[in-house]
Amino acid sequence: MEKRFLLQWLILICTFIVALVMEIAPWPVDFQNFKPAWLVLVLLYWALSVPNKVSIGTAFVLGVVWDLVLGSILGVHALILSIFIYLVALNHLILRNLSLWMQSLLVVCFVFAIRIGIFLIELLLHSASFNWQEIYGALASGLLWPWVFLLLRRIRRQLQLR
């Protein structure tokens, strides 16, 4: 029983590490604006499917790690991800019963709201400019959501993660 518990946590941590690596992976300059929010997608899936294991604390820790990896102001991503996951956890029973395409539309809205939230915090702290082309990354995240959802669901079912 304990071995299975450790394996489940190891797989959760590995999916977050893969998402962080994909988050910082370089893209061609012309396609940089189409880069999806991998960490948000993976965090959203796990928060919807196993809310008792992945919640606000996990989002805060991942946000701090994301800040460290990006070299941004410490706590910006942690604050925004914590607020985002709080809203998801508050409504997770409703959100997980929506169709996959409706969830994709919500992912677009969530990712865009997260990017605007990060911009607003950075604007308060120092002068920052918003790149409106970041909406393309939110659209790409929404388009990728069904595949990310199905891949992570398959992993969760094989591990019998509840």
Short mmCIF file of N, CA and C in Angstrom, two decimals:
data_model
loop_
_atom_site.label_atom_id
_atom_site.label_comp_id
_atom_site.label_asym_id
_atom_site.label_seq_id
_atom_site.Cartn_x
_atom_site.Cartn_y
_atom_site.Cartn_z
N MET A 1 0.82 -1.19 0.00
CA MET A 1 0.00 0.00 0.00
C MET A 1 0.86 1.26 0.00
N GLU A 2 1.91 1.26 0.84
CA GLU A 2 2.79 2.43 0.91
C GLU A 2 3.59 2.58 -0.38
N LYS A 3 3.98 1.45 -0.99
CA LYS A 3 4.73 1.50 -2.24
C LYS A 3 3.89 2.13 -3.34
N ARG A 4 2.61 1.79 -3.37
CA ARG A 4 1.71 2.36 -4.37
C ARG A 4 1.52 3.87 -4.16
N PHE A 5 1.41 4.27 -2.89
CA PHE A 5 1.27 5.68 -2.54
C PHE A 5 2.49 6.47 -3.02
N LEU A 6 3.68 5.94 -2.80
CA LEU A 6 4.90 6.61 -3.25
C LEU A 6 4.97 6.68 -4.77
N LEU A 7 4.55 5.61 -5.44
CA LEU A 7 4.55 5.60 -6.90
C LEU A 7 3.59 6.66 -7.46
N GLN A 8 2.44 6.79 -6.85
CA GLN A 8 1.47 7.78 -7.30
C GLN A 8 2.02 9.19 -7.15
N TRP A 9 2.64 9.49 -6.01
CA TRP A 9 3.22 10.83 -5.81
C TRP A 9 4.39 11.06 -6.74
N LEU A 10 5.16 10.02 -7.01
CA LEU A 10 6.29 10.14 -7.94
C LEU A 10 5.80 10.48 -9.34
N ILE A 11 4.73 9.84 -9.78
CA ILE A 11 4.17 10.13 -11.10
C ILE A 11 3.62 11.55 -11.15
N LEU A 12 2.94 11.99 -10.09
CA LEU A 12 2.45 13.37 -10.05
C LEU A 12 3.60 14.36 -10.17
N ILE A 13 4.66 14.13 -9.42
CA ILE A 13 5.81 15.03 -9.45
C ILE A 13 6.47 15.00 -10.82
N CYS A 14 6.57 13.82 -11.43
CA CYS A 14 7.17 13.71 -12.76
C CYS A 14 6.36 14.46 -13.82
N THR A 15 5.04 14.41 -13.73
CA THR A 15 4.24 15.15 -14.71
C THR A 15 4.44 16.65 -14.55
N PHE A 16 4.58 17.11 -13.31
CA PHE A 16 4.84 18.54 -13.09
C PHE A 16 6.24 18.93 -13.59
N ILE A 17 7.21 18.06 -13.41
CA ILE A 17 8.56 18.35 -13.91
C ILE A 17 8.56 18.41 -15.43
N VAL A 18 7.88 17.47 -16.07
CA VAL A 18 7.78 17.50 -17.54
C VAL A 18 7.09 18.78 -18.01
N ALA A 19 6.05 19.20 -17.30
CA ALA A 19 5.35 20.44 -17.66
C ALA A 19 6.26 21.65 -17.51
N LEU A 20 7.07 21.68 -16.44
CA LEU A 20 8.00 22.79 -16.25
C LEU A 20 9.07 22.81 -17.34
N VAL A 21 9.56 21.64 -17.71
CA VAL A 21 10.57 21.56 -18.78
C VAL A 21 9.97 22.04 -20.10
N MET A 22 8.74 21.63 -20.39
CA MET A 22 8.10 22.07 -21.62
C MET A 22 7.78 23.56 -21.57
N GLU A 23 7.57 24.07 -20.36
CA GLU A 23 7.29 25.50 -20.20
C GLU A 23 8.51 26.35 -20.56
N ILE A 24 9.70 25.87 -20.23
CA ILE A 24 10.90 26.66 -20.50
C ILE A 24 11.61 26.24 -21.78
N ALA A 25 11.08 25.24 -22.46
CA ALA A 25 11.70 24.79 -23.71
C ALA A 25 11.65 25.91 -24.75
N PRO A 26 12.74 26.11 -25.47
CA PRO A 26 12.75 27.20 -26.46
C PRO A 26 11.89 26.87 -27.67
N TRP A 27 11.25 27.89 -28.18
CA TRP A 27 10.46 27.80 -29.39
C TRP A 27 11.06 28.75 -30.40
N PRO A 28 10.82 28.55 -31.68
CA PRO A 28 11.28 29.53 -32.67
C PRO A 28 10.67 30.90 -32.39
N VAL A 29 11.38 31.93 -32.74
CA VAL A 29 10.95 33.30 -32.43
C VAL A 29 9.58 33.61 -33.03
N ASP A 30 9.33 33.11 -34.24
CA ASP A 30 8.06 33.40 -34.90
C ASP A 30 6.87 32.73 -34.20
N PHE A 31 7.12 31.64 -33.49
CA PHE A 31 6.05 30.89 -32.85
C PHE A 31 6.02 31.05 -31.33
N GLN A 32 6.81 31.94 -30.79
CA GLN A 32 6.90 32.13 -29.35
C GLN A 32 5.54 32.52 -28.73
N ASN A 33 4.75 33.27 -29.47
CA ASN A 33 3.45 33.69 -28.95
C ASN A 33 2.43 32.55 -28.91
N PHE A 34 2.69 31.47 -29.62
CA PHE A 34 1.77 30.33 -29.66
C PHE A 34 2.10 29.27 -28.62
N LYS A 35 3.02 29.59 -27.73
CA LYS A 35 3.47 28.62 -26.73
C LYS A 35 2.38 28.40 -25.69
N PRO A 36 1.93 27.15 -25.54
CA PRO A 36 0.87 26.88 -24.56
C PRO A 36 1.39 26.95 -23.12
N ALA A 37 0.48 27.08 -22.19
CA ALA A 37 0.82 27.13 -20.77
C ALA A 37 0.77 25.70 -20.23
N TRP A 38 1.85 24.97 -20.42
CA TRP A 38 1.90 23.55 -20.06
C TRP A 38 1.66 23.31 -18.58
N LEU A 39 2.28 24.12 -17.74
CA LEU A 39 2.14 23.92 -16.30
C LEU A 39 0.70 24.16 -15.86
N VAL A 40 0.06 25.14 -16.43
CA VAL A 40 -1.34 25.42 -16.09
C VAL A 40 -2.23 24.26 -16.53
N LEU A 41 -1.97 23.70 -17.70
CA LEU A 41 -2.78 22.57 -18.19
C LEU A 41 -2.65 21.36 -17.28
N VAL A 42 -1.42 21.03 -16.91
CA VAL A 42 -1.20 19.84 -16.06
C VAL A 42 -1.77 20.09 -14.67
N LEU A 43 -1.54 21.27 -14.13
CA LEU A 43 -2.06 21.61 -12.80
C LEU A 43 -3.58 21.60 -12.80
N LEU A 44 -4.19 22.11 -13.84
CA LEU A 44 -5.64 22.12 -13.94
C LEU A 44 -6.19 20.70 -13.99
N TYR A 45 -5.56 19.83 -14.77
CA TYR A 45 -6.06 18.45 -14.85
C TYR A 45 -6.01 17.77 -13.48
N TRP A 46 -4.86 17.86 -12.82
CA TRP A 46 -4.73 17.17 -11.54
C TRP A 46 -5.64 17.79 -10.48
N ALA A 47 -5.85 19.09 -10.53
CA ALA A 47 -6.75 19.73 -9.57
C ALA A 47 -8.20 19.32 -9.79
N LEU A 48 -8.56 19.04 -11.04
CA LEU A 48 -9.91 18.58 -11.32
C LEU A 48 -10.11 17.10 -11.01
N SER A 49 -9.10 16.29 -11.27
CA SER A 49 -9.29 14.85 -11.13
C SER A 49 -8.98 14.33 -9.73
N VAL A 50 -7.98 14.87 -9.06
CA VAL A 50 -7.66 14.44 -7.69
C VAL A 50 -7.50 15.66 -6.79
N PRO A 51 -8.61 16.33 -6.48
CA PRO A 51 -8.50 17.56 -5.69
C PRO A 51 -8.02 17.34 -4.27
N ASN A 52 -8.07 16.10 -3.78
CA ASN A 52 -7.57 15.83 -2.44
C ASN A 52 -6.04 15.73 -2.39
N LYS A 53 -5.39 15.55 -3.54
CA LYS A 53 -3.93 15.47 -3.59
C LYS A 53 -3.29 16.74 -4.14
N VAL A 54 -3.94 17.37 -5.11
CA VAL A 54 -3.40 18.58 -5.74
C VAL A 54 -4.36 19.72 -5.47
N SER A 55 -3.87 20.71 -4.74
CA SER A 55 -4.74 21.83 -4.37
C SER A 55 -3.93 23.12 -4.32
N ILE A 56 -4.36 24.05 -3.49
CA ILE A 56 -3.76 25.38 -3.44
C ILE A 56 -2.30 25.33 -3.03
N GLY A 57 -1.96 24.48 -2.08
CA GLY A 57 -0.57 24.36 -1.64
C GLY A 57 0.34 23.89 -2.77
N THR A 58 -0.12 22.93 -3.53
CA THR A 58 0.65 22.44 -4.67
C THR A 58 0.83 23.56 -5.70
N ALA A 59 -0.23 24.31 -5.93
CA ALA A 59 -0.15 25.42 -6.89
C ALA A 59 0.84 26.47 -6.41
N PHE A 60 0.84 26.75 -5.11
CA PHE A 60 1.77 27.75 -4.58
C PHE A 60 3.22 27.29 -4.75
N VAL A 61 3.49 26.03 -4.41
CA VAL A 61 4.86 25.51 -4.55
C VAL A 61 5.29 25.51 -6.01
N LEU A 62 4.41 25.08 -6.91
CA LEU A 62 4.75 25.10 -8.33
C LEU A 62 4.95 26.53 -8.84
N GLY A 63 4.18 27.46 -8.32
CA GLY A 63 4.35 28.86 -8.71
C GLY A 63 5.70 29.41 -8.27
N VAL A 64 6.13 29.05 -7.07
CA VAL A 64 7.45 29.49 -6.60
C VAL A 64 8.55 28.87 -7.45
N VAL A 65 8.40 27.58 -7.76
CA VAL A 65 9.39 26.92 -8.63
C VAL A 65 9.40 27.57 -10.00
N TRP A 66 8.23 27.90 -10.52
CA TRP A 66 8.11 28.56 -11.83
C TRP A 66 8.78 29.92 -11.79
N ASP A 67 8.60 30.66 -10.70
CA ASP A 67 9.28 31.95 -10.55
C ASP A 67 10.80 31.76 -10.53
N LEU A 68 11.26 30.76 -9.82
CA LEU A 68 12.70 30.51 -9.76
C LEU A 68 13.26 30.11 -11.12
N VAL A 69 12.53 29.28 -11.84
CA VAL A 69 12.99 28.83 -13.16
C VAL A 69 13.03 29.99 -14.15
N LEU A 70 11.99 30.84 -14.12
CA LEU A 70 11.93 31.95 -15.06
C LEU A 70 12.78 33.14 -14.64
N GLY A 71 13.15 33.19 -13.37
CA GLY A 71 13.92 34.32 -12.88
C GLY A 71 13.06 35.56 -12.70
N SER A 72 11.77 35.38 -12.51
CA SER A 72 10.88 36.52 -12.31
C SER A 72 10.79 36.86 -10.82
N ILE A 73 10.01 37.86 -10.51
CA ILE A 73 9.85 38.28 -9.13
C ILE A 73 9.22 37.14 -8.34
N LEU A 74 9.85 36.80 -7.23
CA LEU A 74 9.44 35.64 -6.45
C LEU A 74 8.05 35.84 -5.85
N GLY A 75 7.15 34.95 -6.17
CA GLY A 75 5.80 34.97 -5.62
C GLY A 75 4.72 35.40 -6.59
N VAL A 76 5.09 35.95 -7.74
CA VAL A 76 4.08 36.42 -8.68
C VAL A 76 3.29 35.25 -9.24
N HIS A 77 3.98 34.27 -9.80
CA HIS A 77 3.28 33.11 -10.35
C HIS A 77 2.62 32.29 -9.24
N ALA A 78 3.25 32.25 -8.07
CA ALA A 78 2.68 31.51 -6.95
C ALA A 78 1.34 32.10 -6.54
N LEU A 79 1.25 33.41 -6.47
CA LEU A 79 0.00 34.06 -6.08
C LEU A 79 -1.09 33.81 -7.12
N ILE A 80 -0.75 34.01 -8.38
CA ILE A 80 -1.75 33.85 -9.45
C ILE A 80 -2.21 32.40 -9.56
N LEU A 81 -1.28 31.44 -9.50
CA LEU A 81 -1.67 30.03 -9.59
C LEU A 81 -2.50 29.61 -8.38
N SER A 82 -2.19 30.14 -7.20
CA SER A 82 -2.96 29.80 -6.01
C SER A 82 -4.40 30.30 -6.13
N ILE A 83 -4.56 31.52 -6.60
CA ILE A 83 -5.91 32.07 -6.79
C ILE A 83 -6.67 31.26 -7.84
N PHE A 84 -5.98 30.93 -8.93
CA PHE A 84 -6.58 30.16 -10.01
C PHE A 84 -7.04 28.78 -9.51
N ILE A 85 -6.19 28.08 -8.79
CA ILE A 85 -6.55 26.75 -8.31
C ILE A 85 -7.61 26.83 -7.21
N TYR A 86 -7.62 27.91 -6.45
CA TYR A 86 -8.70 28.08 -5.47
C TYR A 86 -10.05 28.15 -6.18
N LEU A 87 -10.12 28.91 -7.26
CA LEU A 87 -11.37 29.02 -8.02
C LEU A 87 -11.75 27.69 -8.67
N VAL A 88 -10.75 26.97 -9.14
CA VAL A 88 -11.02 25.66 -9.74
C VAL A 88 -11.49 24.67 -8.67
N ALA A 89 -10.82 24.66 -7.51
CA ALA A 89 -11.19 23.74 -6.44
C ALA A 89 -12.58 24.05 -5.89
N LEU A 90 -12.93 25.31 -5.87
CA LEU A 90 -14.24 25.72 -5.39
C LEU A 90 -15.36 25.16 -6.28
N ASN A 91 -15.09 25.06 -7.57
CA ASN A 91 -16.10 24.61 -8.54
C ASN A 91 -15.71 23.33 -9.26
N HIS A 92 -14.86 22.51 -8.66
CA HIS A 92 -14.34 21.35 -9.40
C HIS A 92 -15.41 20.33 -9.76
N LEU A 93 -16.45 20.20 -8.96
CA LEU A 93 -17.51 19.24 -9.30
C LEU A 93 -18.29 19.67 -10.53
N ILE A 94 -18.46 20.96 -10.70
CA ILE A 94 -19.15 21.48 -11.89
C ILE A 94 -18.23 21.40 -13.10
N LEU A 95 -16.98 21.83 -12.94
CA LEU A 95 -16.04 21.88 -14.07
C LEU A 95 -15.71 20.50 -14.62
N ARG A 96 -15.60 19.51 -13.77
CA ARG A 96 -15.21 18.19 -14.27
C ARG A 96 -16.34 17.49 -15.01
N ASN A 97 -17.58 17.97 -14.84
CA ASN A 97 -18.71 17.37 -15.54
C ASN A 97 -19.07 18.08 -16.84
N LEU A 98 -18.34 19.13 -17.19
CA LEU A 98 -18.56 19.79 -18.46
C LEU A 98 -17.97 18.95 -19.59
N SER A 99 -18.46 19.18 -20.79
CA SER A 99 -17.89 18.47 -21.94
C SER A 99 -16.45 18.92 -22.16
N LEU A 100 -15.70 18.12 -22.87
CA LEU A 100 -14.28 18.41 -23.10
C LEU A 100 -14.10 19.71 -23.86
N TRP A 101 -15.00 20.00 -24.78
CA TRP A 101 -14.87 21.23 -25.57
C TRP A 101 -15.25 22.46 -24.76
N MET A 102 -16.20 22.31 -23.85
CA MET A 102 -16.54 23.43 -22.97
C MET A 102 -15.37 23.69 -22.00
N GLN A 103 -14.75 22.61 -21.55
CA GLN A 103 -13.56 22.77 -20.71
C GLN A 103 -12.44 23.47 -21.48
N SER A 104 -12.33 23.18 -22.77
CA SER A 104 -11.31 23.84 -23.59
C SER A 104 -11.56 25.34 -23.66
N LEU A 105 -12.80 25.74 -23.81
CA LEU A 105 -13.12 27.17 -23.81
C LEU A 105 -12.78 27.81 -22.47
N LEU A 106 -13.05 27.11 -21.39
CA LEU A 106 -12.70 27.63 -20.07
C LEU A 106 -11.19 27.69 -19.88
N VAL A 107 -10.46 26.74 -20.45
CA VAL A 107 -8.99 26.77 -20.36
C VAL A 107 -8.46 28.01 -21.06
N VAL A 108 -9.03 28.36 -22.21
CA VAL A 108 -8.61 29.58 -22.91
C VAL A 108 -8.83 30.79 -22.00
N CYS A 109 -9.98 30.86 -21.38
CA CYS A 109 -10.28 31.99 -20.48
C CYS A 109 -9.36 31.98 -19.27
N PHE A 110 -9.12 30.82 -18.68
CA PHE A 110 -8.25 30.72 -17.51
C PHE A 110 -6.82 31.15 -17.83
N VAL A 111 -6.29 30.63 -18.92
CA VAL A 111 -4.89 30.95 -19.27
C VAL A 111 -4.75 32.43 -19.58
N PHE A 112 -5.71 32.99 -20.29
CA PHE A 112 -5.65 34.42 -20.58
C PHE A 112 -5.78 35.24 -19.30
N ALA A 113 -6.66 34.83 -18.40
CA ALA A 113 -6.81 35.54 -17.13
C ALA A 113 -5.53 35.43 -16.29
N ILE A 114 -4.88 34.29 -16.31
CA ILE A 114 -3.62 34.12 -15.58
C ILE A 114 -2.56 35.05 -16.14
N ARG A 115 -2.47 35.13 -17.45
CA ARG A 115 -1.46 35.99 -18.06
C ARG A 115 -1.76 37.47 -17.81
N ILE A 116 -3.01 37.84 -17.79
CA ILE A 116 -3.36 39.22 -17.46
C ILE A 116 -3.06 39.50 -15.98
N GLY A 117 -3.35 38.53 -15.12
CA GLY A 117 -3.05 38.69 -13.70
C GLY A 117 -1.56 38.87 -13.43
N ILE A 118 -0.74 38.08 -14.10
CA ILE A 118 0.71 38.22 -13.96
C ILE A 118 1.16 39.59 -14.47
N PHE A 119 0.58 40.01 -15.59
CA PHE A 119 0.91 41.34 -16.12
C PHE A 119 0.54 42.44 -15.13
N LEU A 120 -0.64 42.36 -14.54
CA LEU A 120 -1.08 43.41 -13.62
C LEU A 120 -0.19 43.49 -12.38
N ILE A 121 0.23 42.35 -11.86
CA ILE A 121 1.13 42.36 -10.71
C ILE A 121 2.48 42.96 -11.10
N GLU A 122 2.99 42.57 -12.26
CA GLU A 122 4.27 43.13 -12.70
C GLU A 122 4.15 44.61 -13.02
N LEU A 123 2.98 45.05 -13.47
CA LEU A 123 2.77 46.47 -13.73
C LEU A 123 2.79 47.27 -12.43
N LEU A 124 2.23 46.70 -11.36
CA LEU A 124 2.26 47.36 -10.07
C LEU A 124 3.67 47.44 -9.50
N LEU A 125 4.47 46.41 -9.75
CA LEU A 125 5.81 46.36 -9.18
C LEU A 125 6.84 47.16 -9.97
N HIS A 126 6.72 47.13 -11.27
CA HIS A 126 7.61 47.89 -12.16
C HIS A 126 6.90 48.08 -13.49
N SER A 127 7.44 48.90 -14.32
CA SER A 127 6.77 49.16 -15.60
C SER A 127 6.85 47.93 -16.49
N ALA A 128 5.71 47.46 -16.90
CA ALA A 128 5.63 46.29 -17.77
C ALA A 128 4.68 46.61 -18.91
N SER A 129 4.88 45.97 -20.02
CA SER A 129 3.96 46.15 -21.15
C SER A 129 3.35 44.80 -21.50
N PHE A 130 2.08 44.84 -21.86
CA PHE A 130 1.36 43.61 -22.17
C PHE A 130 1.43 43.34 -23.65
N ASN A 131 1.76 42.11 -24.00
CA ASN A 131 1.80 41.68 -25.39
C ASN A 131 0.46 41.03 -25.71
N TRP A 132 -0.36 41.70 -26.49
CA TRP A 132 -1.69 41.17 -26.80
C TRP A 132 -1.64 39.89 -27.62
N GLN A 133 -0.50 39.59 -28.18
CA GLN A 133 -0.39 38.35 -28.94
C GLN A 133 -0.32 37.12 -28.02
N GLU A 134 -0.27 37.34 -26.71
CA GLU A 134 -0.29 36.22 -25.78
C GLU A 134 -1.63 35.49 -25.78
N ILE A 135 -2.64 36.10 -26.38
CA ILE A 135 -3.92 35.41 -26.50
C ILE A 135 -3.78 34.18 -27.40
N TYR A 136 -2.80 34.19 -28.30
CA TYR A 136 -2.55 33.02 -29.14
C TYR A 136 -2.09 31.84 -28.31
N GLY A 137 -1.29 32.10 -27.29
CA GLY A 137 -0.87 31.03 -26.39
C GLY A 137 -2.04 30.47 -25.61
N ALA A 138 -2.97 31.33 -25.23
CA ALA A 138 -4.18 30.86 -24.54
C ALA A 138 -5.03 30.00 -25.48
N LEU A 139 -5.13 30.42 -26.74
CA LEU A 139 -5.87 29.61 -27.72
C LEU A 139 -5.20 28.27 -27.97
N ALA A 140 -3.86 28.28 -28.04
CA ALA A 140 -3.13 27.02 -28.22
C ALA A 140 -3.33 26.10 -27.01
N SER A 141 -3.38 26.67 -25.82
CA SER A 141 -3.63 25.87 -24.63
C SER A 141 -5.02 25.24 -24.68
N GLY A 142 -6.00 26.00 -25.12
CA GLY A 142 -7.35 25.47 -25.26
C GLY A 142 -7.45 24.37 -26.29
N LEU A 143 -6.70 24.53 -27.39
CA LEU A 143 -6.71 23.49 -28.42
C LEU A 143 -6.02 22.21 -27.95
N LEU A 144 -5.00 22.36 -27.10
CA LEU A 144 -4.28 21.19 -26.61
C LEU A 144 -4.95 20.51 -25.42
N TRP A 145 -5.89 21.19 -24.78
CA TRP A 145 -6.51 20.64 -23.58
C TRP A 145 -7.10 19.24 -23.76
N PRO A 146 -7.86 18.95 -24.82
CA PRO A 146 -8.41 17.59 -24.94
C PRO A 146 -7.33 16.51 -24.96
N TRP A 147 -6.22 16.76 -25.63
CA TRP A 147 -5.16 15.75 -25.70
C TRP A 147 -4.42 15.62 -24.38
N VAL A 148 -4.17 16.72 -23.72
CA VAL A 148 -3.54 16.68 -22.40
C VAL A 148 -4.47 15.96 -21.43
N PHE A 149 -5.74 16.28 -21.48
CA PHE A 149 -6.73 15.65 -20.61
C PHE A 149 -6.75 14.14 -20.82
N LEU A 150 -6.83 13.71 -22.07
CA LEU A 150 -6.91 12.28 -22.36
C LEU A 150 -5.62 11.54 -21.99
N LEU A 151 -4.47 12.16 -22.21
CA LEU A 151 -3.20 11.53 -21.85
C LEU A 151 -3.07 11.38 -20.34
N LEU A 152 -3.36 12.44 -19.61
CA LEU A 152 -3.23 12.37 -18.15
C LEU A 152 -4.31 11.48 -17.53
N ARG A 153 -5.49 11.43 -18.14
CA ARG A 153 -6.52 10.52 -17.63
C ARG A 153 -6.10 9.06 -17.80
N ARG A 154 -5.45 8.78 -18.92
CA ARG A 154 -4.97 7.42 -19.13
C ARG A 154 -3.91 7.05 -18.10
N ILE A 155 -3.01 7.98 -17.81
CA ILE A 155 -2.00 7.75 -16.77
C ILE A 155 -2.66 7.55 -15.42
N ARG A 156 -3.64 8.39 -15.11
CA ARG A 156 -4.33 8.29 -13.81
C ARG A 156 -5.07 6.96 -13.67
N ARG A 157 -5.69 6.51 -14.73
CA ARG A 157 -6.44 5.24 -14.66
C ARG A 157 -5.51 4.04 -14.56
N GLN A 158 -4.38 4.09 -15.25
CA GLN A 158 -3.44 2.99 -15.14
C GLN A 158 -2.85 2.87 -13.75
N LEU A 159 -2.65 4.01 -13.09
CA LEU A 159 -2.12 4.01 -11.73
C LEU A 159 -3.21 3.85 -10.68
N GLN A 160 -4.46 3.89 -11.12
CA GLN A 160 -5.62 3.86 -10.23
C GLN A 160 -5.50 4.95 -9.17
N LEU A 161 -5.19 6.13 -9.62
CA LEU A 161 -5.01 7.29 -8.75
C LEU A 161 -6.37 7.90 -8.44
N ARG A 162 -6.70 7.99 -7.17
CA ARG A 162 -8.00 8.53 -6.76
C ARG A 162 -7.80 9.62 -5.75
#
